[in-house]
mmCIF file of C-alpha atoms in Angstrom:
data_model
loop_
_atom_site.group_PDB
_atom_site.id
_atom_site.type_symbol
_atom_site.label_atom_id
_atom_site.label_comp_id
_atom_site.label_asym_id
_atom_site.label_seq_id
_atom_site.Cartn_x
_atom_site.Cartn_y
_atom_site.Cartn_z
ATOM 1 C CA MET A 420 84.100 126.182 109.179
ATOM 2 C CA ASN A 421 81.999 123.160 108.297
ATOM 3 C CA ALA A 422 78.520 122.750 106.893
ATOM 4 C CA ALA A 423 75.828 121.470 109.246
ATOM 5 C CA PRO A 424 74.044 118.583 107.527
ATOM 6 C CA HIS A 425 70.972 117.163 109.224
ATOM 7 C CA PRO A 426 70.809 113.623 110.655
ATOM 8 C CA SER A 427 69.950 110.801 108.273
ATOM 9 C CA PRO A 428 68.745 107.191 108.602
ATOM 10 C CA ALA A 429 70.904 104.075 108.723
ATOM 11 C CA LEU A 430 72.620 103.196 105.464
ATOM 12 C CA PRO A 431 71.475 100.264 103.321
ATOM 13 C CA SER A 432 74.024 97.934 101.757
ATOM 14 C CA ARG A 433 73.948 97.931 97.998
ATOM 15 C CA ARG A 434 76.054 97.030 94.969
ATOM 16 C CA SER A 435 76.571 98.802 91.659
ATOM 17 C CA LEU A 436 78.793 98.552 88.587
ATOM 18 C CA LEU A 437 81.445 101.307 88.332
ATOM 19 C CA GLY A 438 82.292 100.767 84.672
ATOM 20 C CA GLY A 439 85.762 99.490 85.548
ATOM 21 C CA LEU A 440 86.773 102.799 87.107
ATOM 22 C CA LEU A 441 87.711 101.367 90.489
ATOM 23 C CA ALA A 442 89.582 98.522 88.813
ATOM 24 C CA GLY A 443 91.970 101.133 87.467
ATOM 25 C CA ALA A 444 90.848 100.977 83.847
ATOM 26 C CA ALA A 445 89.719 103.886 81.718
ATOM 27 C CA LEU A 446 86.108 104.974 82.135
ATOM 28 C CA ALA A 447 83.752 103.050 79.890
ATOM 29 C CA ALA A 448 80.969 105.627 79.749
ATOM 30 C CA THR A 449 79.482 108.569 81.580
ATOM 31 C CA PRO A 450 76.161 107.665 83.256
ATOM 32 C CA ALA A 451 73.045 109.588 82.314
ATOM 33 C CA ALA A 452 72.915 111.201 85.768
ATOM 34 C CA LEU A 453 76.162 113.027 85.028
ATOM 35 C CA THR A 454 76.547 115.519 82.194
ATOM 36 C CA THR A 455 79.754 115.526 80.176
ATOM 37 C CA PRO A 456 81.057 119.101 79.728
ATOM 38 C CA ALA A 457 80.808 120.438 76.178
ATOM 39 C CA HIS A 458 84.574 120.956 76.027
ATOM 40 C CA ALA A 459 85.290 117.282 76.801
ATOM 41 C CA SER A 460 84.991 116.205 73.171
ATOM 42 C CA ALA A 461 87.767 118.600 72.208
ATOM 43 C CA ARG A 462 90.227 117.005 74.609
ATOM 44 C CA ARG A 463 92.595 114.295 73.568
ATOM 45 C CA ALA A 464 91.819 110.795 74.821
ATOM 46 C CA PRO A 465 93.682 109.956 78.047
ATOM 47 C CA THR A 466 96.499 107.458 77.566
ATOM 48 C CA ALA A 467 96.606 106.259 81.172
ATOM 49 C CA THR A 468 94.028 106.909 83.853
ATOM 50 C CA ARG A 469 93.719 106.327 87.565
ATOM 51 C CA PRO A 470 90.619 106.658 89.754
ATOM 52 C CA LEU A 471 89.643 109.348 92.239
ATOM 53 C CA LEU A 472 86.984 109.216 94.933
ATOM 54 C CA LEU A 473 85.135 112.401 95.876
ATOM 55 C CA GLY A 474 83.592 113.362 99.205
ATOM 56 C CA THR A 475 80.527 115.606 99.503
ATOM 57 C CA TYR A 476 77.533 116.536 101.656
ATOM 58 C CA THR A 477 74.438 114.653 100.543
ATOM 59 C CA SER A 478 72.184 116.743 102.790
ATOM 60 C CA ALA A 479 73.469 120.136 101.594
ATOM 61 C CA GLU A 480 71.687 122.144 98.928
ATOM 62 C CA GLY A 481 73.253 121.201 95.610
ATOM 63 C CA GLY A 482 75.202 118.391 97.258
ATOM 64 C CA GLY A 483 75.987 114.961 95.902
ATOM 65 C CA THR A 484 74.158 111.667 96.160
ATOM 66 C CA GLY A 485 77.005 109.615 97.622
ATOM 67 C CA ILE A 486 80.730 109.138 97.060
ATOM 68 C CA GLY A 487 81.589 110.515 93.651
ATOM 69 C CA THR A 488 84.098 108.923 91.331
ATOM 70 C CA ALA A 489 86.308 110.318 88.601
ATOM 71 C CA ALA A 490 89.455 109.450 86.694
ATOM 72 C CA TYR A 491 92.562 111.471 85.973
ATOM 73 C CA ASP A 492 95.122 111.253 83.191
ATOM 74 C CA THR A 493 98.411 110.457 84.925
ATOM 75 C CA ALA A 494 100.395 112.517 82.405
ATOM 76 C CA THR A 495 98.210 115.590 81.978
ATOM 77 C CA GLY A 496 95.997 115.612 85.071
ATOM 78 C CA GLU A 497 92.882 115.855 82.909
ATOM 79 C CA LEU A 498 89.794 114.888 84.941
ATOM 80 C CA THR A 499 86.841 112.818 83.711
ATOM 81 C CA PRO A 500 83.614 112.287 85.698
ATOM 82 C CA GLY A 501 82.415 108.830 86.690
ATOM 83 C CA PRO A 502 79.457 107.168 88.434
ATOM 84 C CA VAL A 503 78.418 107.667 92.064
ATOM 85 C CA ILE A 504 78.707 105.174 94.920
ATOM 86 C CA THR A 505 75.264 105.567 96.442
ATOM 87 C CA GLY A 506 73.966 104.518 99.845
ATOM 88 C CA VAL A 507 76.484 106.651 101.780
ATOM 89 C CA GLU A 508 75.322 109.735 103.695
ATOM 90 C CA ASN A 509 77.347 112.953 104.047
ATOM 91 C CA PRO A 510 80.730 111.399 103.176
ATOM 92 C CA SER A 511 82.713 114.593 103.784
ATOM 93 C CA TYR A 512 86.034 112.814 104.391
ATOM 94 C CA LEU A 513 87.407 109.569 102.948
ATOM 95 C CA ALA A 514 90.280 107.241 103.853
ATOM 96 C CA LEU A 515 91.588 104.144 102.108
ATOM 97 C CA HIS A 516 92.563 100.892 103.846
ATOM 98 C CA PRO A 517 96.248 99.950 103.302
ATOM 99 C CA SER A 518 95.073 96.944 101.267
ATOM 100 C CA GLY A 519 93.270 99.253 98.836
ATOM 101 C CA ALA A 520 90.193 97.042 99.088
ATOM 102 C CA THR A 521 88.035 99.219 101.364
ATOM 103 C CA VAL A 522 87.313 102.920 101.642
ATOM 104 C CA TYR A 523 85.910 104.522 104.790
ATOM 105 C CA ALA A 524 83.753 107.640 104.994
ATOM 106 C CA VAL A 525 82.582 109.831 107.843
ATOM 107 C CA ALA A 526 78.891 110.710 108.058
ATOM 108 C CA GLU A 527 79.237 114.350 109.088
ATOM 109 C CA GLN A 528 75.918 114.905 110.860
ATOM 110 C CA ASP A 529 74.488 115.233 114.364
ATOM 111 C CA ALA A 530 74.445 111.470 114.897
ATOM 112 C CA GLY A 531 78.015 110.911 113.724
ATOM 113 C CA ALA A 532 78.874 107.672 111.973
ATOM 114 C CA VAL A 533 81.524 105.950 109.879
ATOM 115 C CA THR A 534 80.835 103.746 106.872
ATOM 116 C CA ALA A 535 82.872 101.015 105.175
ATOM 117 C CA VAL A 536 82.647 100.432 101.407
ATOM 118 C CA ALA A 537 84.343 97.433 99.771
ATOM 119 C CA LEU A 538 85.922 98.123 96.366
ATOM 120 C CA ALA A 539 86.113 94.929 94.337
ATOM 121 C CA PRO A 540 88.710 94.292 91.597
ATOM 122 C CA ASP A 541 85.909 93.755 89.079
ATOM 123 C CA GLY A 542 84.782 97.361 89.501
ATOM 124 C CA THR A 543 81.816 96.735 91.801
ATOM 125 C CA TYR A 544 81.311 97.955 95.346
ATOM 126 C CA ASP A 545 79.512 96.911 98.505
ATOM 127 C CA VAL A 546 78.433 99.210 101.332
ATOM 128 C CA LEU A 547 79.464 96.997 104.244
ATOM 129 C CA GLY A 548 77.583 98.966 106.879
ATOM 130 C CA THR A 549 77.899 101.873 109.260
ATOM 131 C CA ARG A 550 78.777 102.327 112.917
ATOM 132 C CA PRO A 551 78.062 105.287 115.233
ATOM 133 C CA THR A 552 81.086 107.268 116.344
ATOM 134 C CA GLY A 553 79.562 108.164 119.702
ATOM 135 C CA GLY A 554 79.845 111.867 118.885
ATOM 136 C CA SER A 555 78.531 114.479 116.494
ATOM 137 C CA GLY A 556 79.836 116.101 113.337
ATOM 138 C CA PRO A 557 82.817 113.836 112.514
ATOM 139 C CA THR A 558 85.081 115.634 110.044
ATOM 140 C CA HIS A 559 88.063 113.314 109.664
ATOM 141 C CA LEU A 560 89.056 109.672 109.814
ATOM 142 C CA SER A 561 92.175 107.627 109.148
ATOM 143 C CA VAL A 562 93.211 103.995 109.139
ATOM 144 C CA HIS A 563 95.959 102.860 111.497
ATOM 145 C CA PRO A 564 98.963 101.515 109.501
ATOM 146 C CA SER A 565 98.254 98.014 110.862
ATOM 147 C CA GLY A 566 94.951 98.071 108.978
ATOM 148 C CA ARG A 567 93.151 96.844 112.090
ATOM 149 C CA TRP A 568 91.757 100.092 113.520
ATOM 150 C CA LEU A 569 89.764 103.041 112.199
ATOM 151 C CA LEU A 570 90.217 106.384 113.965
ATOM 152 C CA SER A 571 87.683 109.213 113.641
ATOM 153 C CA ALA A 572 87.435 112.775 114.965
ATOM 154 C CA ASN A 573 84.072 114.171 116.099
ATOM 155 C CA TYR A 574 84.307 117.917 115.505
ATOM 156 C CA THR A 575 81.102 119.134 117.145
ATOM 157 C CA SER A 576 81.448 117.064 120.315
ATOM 158 C CA GLY A 577 85.246 117.222 120.519
ATOM 159 C CA SER A 578 86.035 113.517 120.773
ATOM 160 C CA VAL A 579 88.041 110.762 119.102
ATOM 161 C CA ALA A 580 86.631 107.286 118.390
ATOM 162 C CA VAL A 581 88.248 103.926 117.635
ATOM 163 C CA HIS A 582 86.594 101.096 115.671
ATOM 164 C CA PRO A 583 88.032 97.648 114.916
ATOM 165 C CA ILE A 584 88.368 96.612 111.271
ATOM 166 C CA ALA A 585 87.543 93.013 110.353
ATOM 167 C CA GLN A 586 89.400 91.003 107.711
ATOM 168 C CA ASP A 587 86.722 91.795 105.144
ATOM 169 C CA GLY A 588 87.099 95.518 105.837
ATOM 170 C CA SER A 589 83.851 95.893 107.765
ATOM 171 C CA LEU A 590 83.714 97.761 111.075
ATOM 172 C CA GLY A 591 83.020 96.385 114.530
ATOM 173 C CA GLU A 592 81.522 98.134 117.530
ATOM 174 C CA ARG A 593 83.461 101.096 118.874
ATOM 175 C CA THR A 594 86.225 100.146 121.323
ATOM 176 C CA ASP A 595 87.002 103.616 122.691
ATOM 177 C CA LEU A 596 85.789 107.204 122.786
ATOM 178 C CA VAL A 597 87.991 109.947 124.251
ATOM 179 C CA THR A 598 86.550 113.430 124.810
ATOM 180 C CA HIS A 599 88.849 116.443 125.087
ATOM 181 C CA SER A 600 87.657 117.812 128.429
ATOM 182 C CA SER A 601 90.697 120.049 129.046
ATOM 183 C CA PRO A 602 92.257 122.558 128.633
ATOM 184 C CA PRO A 603 89.396 125.087 128.519
ATOM 185 C CA PRO A 604 88.181 126.184 125.075
ATOM 186 C CA GLY A 605 90.156 128.880 123.315
ATOM 187 C CA PRO A 606 88.921 132.425 122.613
ATOM 188 C CA GLY A 607 85.557 132.426 120.881
ATOM 189 C CA GLN A 608 85.085 128.667 121.277
ATOM 190 C CA SER A 609 82.247 127.029 123.198
ATOM 191 C CA GLY A 610 83.968 123.681 123.635
ATOM 192 C CA PRO A 611 86.447 121.204 122.140
ATOM 193 C CA HIS A 612 86.370 120.582 118.379
ATOM 194 C CA ALA A 613 88.447 117.585 117.311
ATOM 195 C CA HIS A 614 89.132 118.220 113.641
ATOM 196 C CA GLN A 615 91.605 115.478 112.737
ATOM 197 C CA VAL A 616 93.108 112.250 114.034
ATOM 198 C CA VAL A 617 96.169 110.688 112.421
ATOM 199 C CA THR A 618 98.884 108.134 113.204
ATOM 200 C CA SER A 619 102.544 109.189 113.224
ATOM 201 C CA PRO A 620 104.632 107.809 110.321
ATOM 202 C CA ASP A 621 106.341 105.230 112.534
ATOM 203 C CA GLY A 622 102.978 103.961 113.757
ATOM 204 C CA GLY A 623 103.876 104.559 117.385
ATOM 205 C CA HIS A 624 101.412 107.288 118.335
ATOM 206 C CA VAL A 625 98.027 108.720 117.406
ATOM 207 C CA LEU A 626 97.675 112.513 117.272
ATOM 208 C CA ALA A 627 94.375 114.397 117.507
ATOM 209 C CA VAL A 628 94.158 118.046 116.430
ATOM 210 C CA ASP A 629 91.560 120.071 118.350
ATOM 211 C CA LEU A 630 90.563 123.461 116.960
ATOM 212 C CA GLY A 631 88.426 124.321 120.001
ATOM 213 C CA THR A 632 91.099 123.848 122.681
ATOM 214 C CA ASP A 633 94.090 124.981 120.548
ATOM 215 C CA THR A 634 95.774 121.688 121.409
ATOM 216 C CA VAL A 635 97.240 118.628 119.703
ATOM 217 C CA TYR A 636 96.816 115.519 121.878
ATOM 218 C CA THR A 637 99.174 112.549 121.518
ATOM 219 C CA TYR A 638 97.894 109.071 122.401
ATOM 220 C CA ARG A 639 99.292 105.591 122.450
ATOM 221 C CA LEU A 640 96.987 103.026 120.865
ATOM 222 C CA ASP A 641 96.681 99.624 122.545
ATOM 223 C CA GLU A 642 96.596 97.485 119.415
ATOM 224 C CA SER A 643 95.063 94.553 121.278
ATOM 225 C CA ALA A 644 92.195 96.387 122.995
ATOM 226 C CA GLY A 645 91.729 99.331 120.634
ATOM 227 C CA THR A 646 91.966 101.907 123.427
ATOM 228 C CA LEU A 647 93.780 105.249 123.588
ATOM 229 C CA THR A 648 95.996 106.491 126.429
ATOM 230 C CA GLU A 649 97.098 110.117 126.419
ATOM 231 C CA VAL A 650 100.868 110.606 126.638
ATOM 232 C CA SER A 651 101.401 114.310 125.880
ATOM 233 C CA ARG A 652 99.826 117.581 124.725
ATOM 234 C CA ALA A 653 101.074 120.387 122.532
ATOM 235 C CA ALA A 654 99.621 123.836 123.185
ATOM 236 C CA LEU A 655 99.175 126.179 120.241
ATOM 237 C CA ALA A 656 98.710 129.949 120.443
ATOM 238 C CA PRO A 657 95.344 130.846 122.032
ATOM 239 C CA GLY A 658 92.774 131.395 119.306
ATOM 240 C CA SER A 659 94.962 129.917 116.566
ATOM 241 C CA GLY A 660 92.466 127.143 115.801
ATOM 242 C CA PRO A 661 94.715 124.252 114.666
ATOM 243 C CA ARG A 662 92.861 122.277 112.001
ATOM 244 C CA HIS A 663 95.062 119.807 110.147
ATOM 245 C CA LEU A 664 98.484 118.210 110.822
ATOM 246 C CA THR A 665 100.731 116.797 108.086
ATOM 247 C CA PHE A 666 103.949 114.891 108.745
ATOM 248 C CA HIS A 667 107.157 115.285 106.783
ATOM 249 C CA PRO A 668 108.205 111.894 105.304
ATOM 250 C CA GLY A 669 111.234 111.877 107.617
ATOM 251 C CA GLY A 670 108.898 111.537 110.581
ATOM 252 C CA ARG A 671 110.567 114.121 112.834
ATOM 253 C CA SER A 672 108.740 117.235 111.649
ATOM 254 C CA ALA A 673 105.095 118.072 111.096
ATOM 255 C CA TYR A 674 103.167 121.065 109.800
ATOM 256 C CA LEU A 675 99.947 122.519 111.177
ATOM 257 C CA ALA A 676 97.386 124.569 109.289
ATOM 258 C CA CYS A 677 95.836 126.944 111.831
ATOM 259 C CA GLU A 678 92.417 128.018 110.650
ATOM 260 C CA LEU A 679 91.588 130.949 112.909
ATOM 261 C CA ASP A 680 94.775 133.007 112.991
ATOM 262 C CA ASN A 681 95.737 132.263 109.363
ATOM 263 C CA THR A 682 99.143 130.730 110.080
ATOM 264 C CA THR A 683 101.237 127.693 109.326
ATOM 265 C CA VAL A 684 103.185 126.187 112.222
ATOM 266 C CA VAL A 685 106.261 123.952 111.898
ATOM 267 C CA CYS A 686 106.493 121.400 114.712
ATOM 268 C CA ALA A 687 109.300 119.141 115.885
ATOM 269 C CA TYR A 688 108.212 115.572 116.623
ATOM 270 C CA ASP A 689 109.895 113.002 118.870
ATOM 271 C CA PRO A 690 108.879 109.500 117.717
ATOM 272 C CA ASP A 691 110.016 107.898 120.986
ATOM 273 C CA SER A 692 107.882 109.987 123.338
ATOM 274 C CA GLY A 693 105.230 111.205 120.902
ATOM 275 C CA THR A 694 105.954 114.789 121.951
ATOM 276 C CA LEU A 695 105.045 117.480 119.432
ATOM 277 C CA THR A 696 106.794 120.850 119.879
ATOM 278 C CA PRO A 697 105.208 123.694 117.871
ATOM 279 C CA GLY A 698 107.228 126.643 116.600
ATOM 280 C CA ALA A 699 105.982 130.153 115.890
ATOM 281 C CA GLY A 700 103.182 130.749 113.420
ATOM 282 C CA GLN A 701 104.317 131.895 109.987
ATOM 283 C CA SER A 702 102.714 133.448 106.927
ATOM 284 C CA THR A 703 100.368 131.614 104.605
ATOM 285 C CA GLY A 704 101.125 134.110 101.847
ATOM 286 C CA SER A 705 97.737 135.818 102.269
ATOM 287 C CA ASP A 706 96.781 138.587 104.692
ATOM 288 C CA THR A 707 93.377 137.005 105.295
ATOM 289 C CA GLY A 708 91.990 133.539 104.992
ATOM 290 C CA TYR A 709 91.135 130.266 106.662
ATOM 291 C CA PRO A 710 93.882 127.676 106.077
ATOM 292 C CA ALA A 711 92.453 124.225 105.499
ATOM 293 C CA GLN A 712 95.153 121.640 104.917
ATOM 294 C CA LEU A 713 98.813 121.075 104.074
ATOM 295 C CA VAL A 714 100.278 118.262 101.981
ATOM 296 C CA VAL A 715 103.947 117.349 101.493
ATOM 297 C CA THR A 716 105.463 115.761 98.394
ATOM 298 C CA GLY A 717 106.708 112.208 98.717
ATOM 299 C CA ASP A 718 110.351 113.272 98.527
ATOM 300 C CA GLY A 719 109.778 115.854 101.272
ATOM 301 C CA SER A 720 110.910 118.800 99.119
ATOM 302 C CA TYR A 721 107.741 120.918 98.905
ATOM 303 C CA ALA A 722 104.631 121.584 100.953
ATOM 304 C CA TYR A 723 101.350 123.057 99.738
ATOM 305 C CA LEU A 724 98.587 124.786 101.695
ATOM 306 C CA ALA A 725 94.939 125.299 100.749
ATOM 307 C CA ASN A 726 93.713 128.680 101.963
ATOM 308 C CA ARG A 727 89.983 129.410 101.855
ATOM 309 C CA GLY A 728 88.838 132.990 101.423
ATOM 310 C CA PRO A 729 91.719 134.098 99.196
ATOM 311 C CA ASN A 730 91.100 130.794 97.368
ATOM 312 C CA SER A 731 94.801 130.247 96.928
ATOM 313 C CA LEU A 732 97.362 127.467 97.111
ATOM 314 C CA THR A 733 100.626 128.314 98.866
ATOM 315 C CA ARG A 734 103.931 126.703 97.901
ATOM 316 C CA TYR A 735 106.634 126.226 100.523
ATOM 317 C CA ALA A 736 110.153 124.905 100.113
ATOM 318 C CA VAL A 737 110.935 122.348 102.810
ATOM 319 C CA GLU A 738 114.365 122.999 104.295
ATOM 320 C CA ASP A 739 116.671 121.803 107.067
ATOM 321 C CA GLY A 740 115.605 118.189 106.681
ATOM 322 C CA GLY A 741 111.955 119.096 107.236
ATOM 323 C CA ALA A 742 112.507 121.422 110.198
ATOM 324 C CA ALA A 743 111.741 124.616 108.240
ATOM 325 C CA LEU A 744 109.307 125.913 105.616
ATOM 326 C CA ARG A 745 110.191 128.800 103.317
ATOM 327 C CA LEU A 746 107.317 130.608 101.618
ATOM 328 C CA LEU A 747 107.777 130.687 97.848
ATOM 329 C CA ASP A 748 104.545 131.897 96.270
ATOM 330 C CA THR A 749 100.795 131.470 95.953
ATOM 331 C CA VAL A 750 98.635 130.595 92.941
ATOM 332 C CA PRO A 751 94.855 130.710 92.461
ATOM 333 C CA ALA A 752 93.133 127.482 93.495
ATOM 334 C CA GLY A 753 90.914 127.643 90.423
ATOM 335 C CA GLY A 754 87.776 127.325 92.546
ATOM 336 C CA ASP A 755 85.934 128.761 95.527
ATOM 337 C CA TRP A 756 86.760 127.615 99.080
ATOM 338 C CA PRO A 757 89.482 124.952 98.595
ATOM 339 C CA ARG A 758 88.576 122.631 101.465
ATOM 340 C CA GLN A 759 91.021 119.775 100.973
ATOM 341 C CA LEU A 760 94.137 118.827 98.989
ATOM 342 C CA ALA A 761 95.543 115.506 97.806
ATOM 343 C CA LEU A 762 98.630 114.428 95.884
ATOM 344 C CA SER A 763 98.770 111.698 93.268
ATOM 345 C CA PRO A 764 100.750 108.656 94.487
ATOM 346 C CA ASP A 765 103.893 109.817 92.652
ATOM 347 C CA SER A 766 103.468 113.480 93.743
ATOM 348 C CA SER A 767 103.368 114.657 90.138
ATOM 349 C CA LEU A 768 99.837 116.063 90.467
ATOM 350 C CA LEU A 769 97.957 118.053 93.096
ATOM 351 C CA PHE A 770 94.157 118.026 93.421
ATOM 352 C CA ALA A 771 92.004 120.599 95.233
ATOM 353 C CA ALA A 772 88.391 120.020 96.326
ATOM 354 C CA ASN A 773 86.580 123.374 96.091
ATOM 355 C CA GLN A 774 83.473 123.314 98.268
ATOM 356 C CA ARG A 775 81.574 126.442 97.232
ATOM 357 C CA SER A 776 82.220 126.245 93.492
ATOM 358 C CA SER A 777 81.477 122.485 93.465
ATOM 359 C CA THR A 778 84.624 121.710 91.498
ATOM 360 C CA VAL A 779 87.862 119.764 91.677
ATOM 361 C CA THR A 780 90.936 121.362 90.140
ATOM 362 C CA ALA A 781 94.157 119.618 89.145
ATOM 363 C CA PHE A 782 97.691 120.975 88.960
ATOM 364 C CA ARG A 783 100.904 119.564 87.549
ATOM 365 C CA ILE A 784 103.889 119.844 89.902
ATOM 366 C CA GLY A 785 107.123 120.904 88.224
ATOM 367 C CA SER A 786 110.633 119.876 89.203
ATOM 368 C CA ASP A 787 110.850 123.165 91.121
ATOM 369 C CA GLY A 788 107.528 122.477 92.837
ATOM 370 C CA PHE A 789 105.720 125.119 90.780
ATOM 371 C CA LEU A 790 102.020 124.473 90.190
ATOM 372 C CA THR A 791 100.567 124.626 86.683
ATOM 373 C CA THR A 792 96.838 124.255 86.037
ATOM 374 C CA ALA A 793 96.010 120.917 84.422
ATOM 375 C CA GLY A 794 92.922 121.085 82.227
ATOM 376 C CA GLU A 795 89.472 122.332 83.153
ATOM 377 C CA PRO A 796 87.918 122.066 86.650
ATOM 378 C CA LEU A 797 85.806 118.953 87.167
ATOM 379 C CA PRO A 798 82.185 119.626 88.212
ATOM 380 C CA ALA A 799 81.669 117.837 91.550
ATOM 381 C CA PRO A 800 78.686 118.685 93.802
ATOM 382 C CA VAL A 801 79.876 120.413 97.001
ATOM 383 C CA ALA A 802 83.325 118.845 96.677
ATOM 384 C CA VAL A 803 84.974 118.670 100.110
ATOM 385 C CA CYS A 804 87.377 115.738 99.713
ATOM 386 C CA VAL A 805 89.337 114.137 96.895
ATOM 387 C CA LEU A 806 91.098 110.779 97.311
ATOM 388 C CA PRO A 807 93.347 109.483 94.498
ATOM 389 C CA LEU A 808 93.549 105.687 94.535
ATOM 390 C CA PRO A 809 96.920 103.996 93.992
#
């Protein structure tokens, strides 16, 4: 369910002024390369803004030219476009270092790579360089809670890579590459397809979600050597196509969006052993569709699912301390093909990156978890990831 950008050359390091956006101030001006919507002048001026980073495909028709930036009004959710961080190829997924000083991007292409970009307090940035992942088509990456290791998932080749992170945020040479060689691919799959890699909330285990083998692999990370050792596997229903795993804040439950059979799966998680135990698939609220991602509010009360095809967002009530999801309703995503979701740091706003309509939509989250559209969609070329900065 991913685009297939072509390979691109090594990335140059460059520096550019972001108009104070990344320093957390209000946007100073919209650059000439971006057009301010006609309705923007009719909006009230934002009273408090925070920055967003936007992932895209630079090699896709109509795609972006790097990592996009925007700002959102923390009270209303109103979105305002900003400049582009150039010199980054096919940044289809983004992850922030715990320090907030560096953002990492996958280069989703045949020769997979990961790139580090330093975000300076004065609103400037530096592309610190890129490293090969050892696989193809990386779709996801995450930073280990220690801040010392970057984990990436190569979708096309079905492998997980580990890179060390230096004190300045730059990346070292890869320390491990694990390919999912078993079990055999699921129905309709030609091989493994690692779609996500994430660390459990307690930091004790690394979990890799593989759509091609219908399996979630649990690893233990050697934090001295940067190597992964498999400790358990969780088998999903054949042909379910697990895509994205999201933990409940309590750390003992997790939720899987299964792309191919259009289900959500609640899983029990044992932090001591790293064992994930999936339950039965349950409804996404739509008869058809390709679930993309779940997010859970910071207080653990509500979960939201992006479902491509129906172009809807599903609201679940989280019950039994995280061990159950109850379907409440669905609302239109406000765009075509909602690829990824993100919550504001205080969970008062939800953002959806809509790939085919090239927009980002924002929603206010009520006390009952209900979603209300916040302002107009933000034009964003082939938007596939949105990352609110703290």
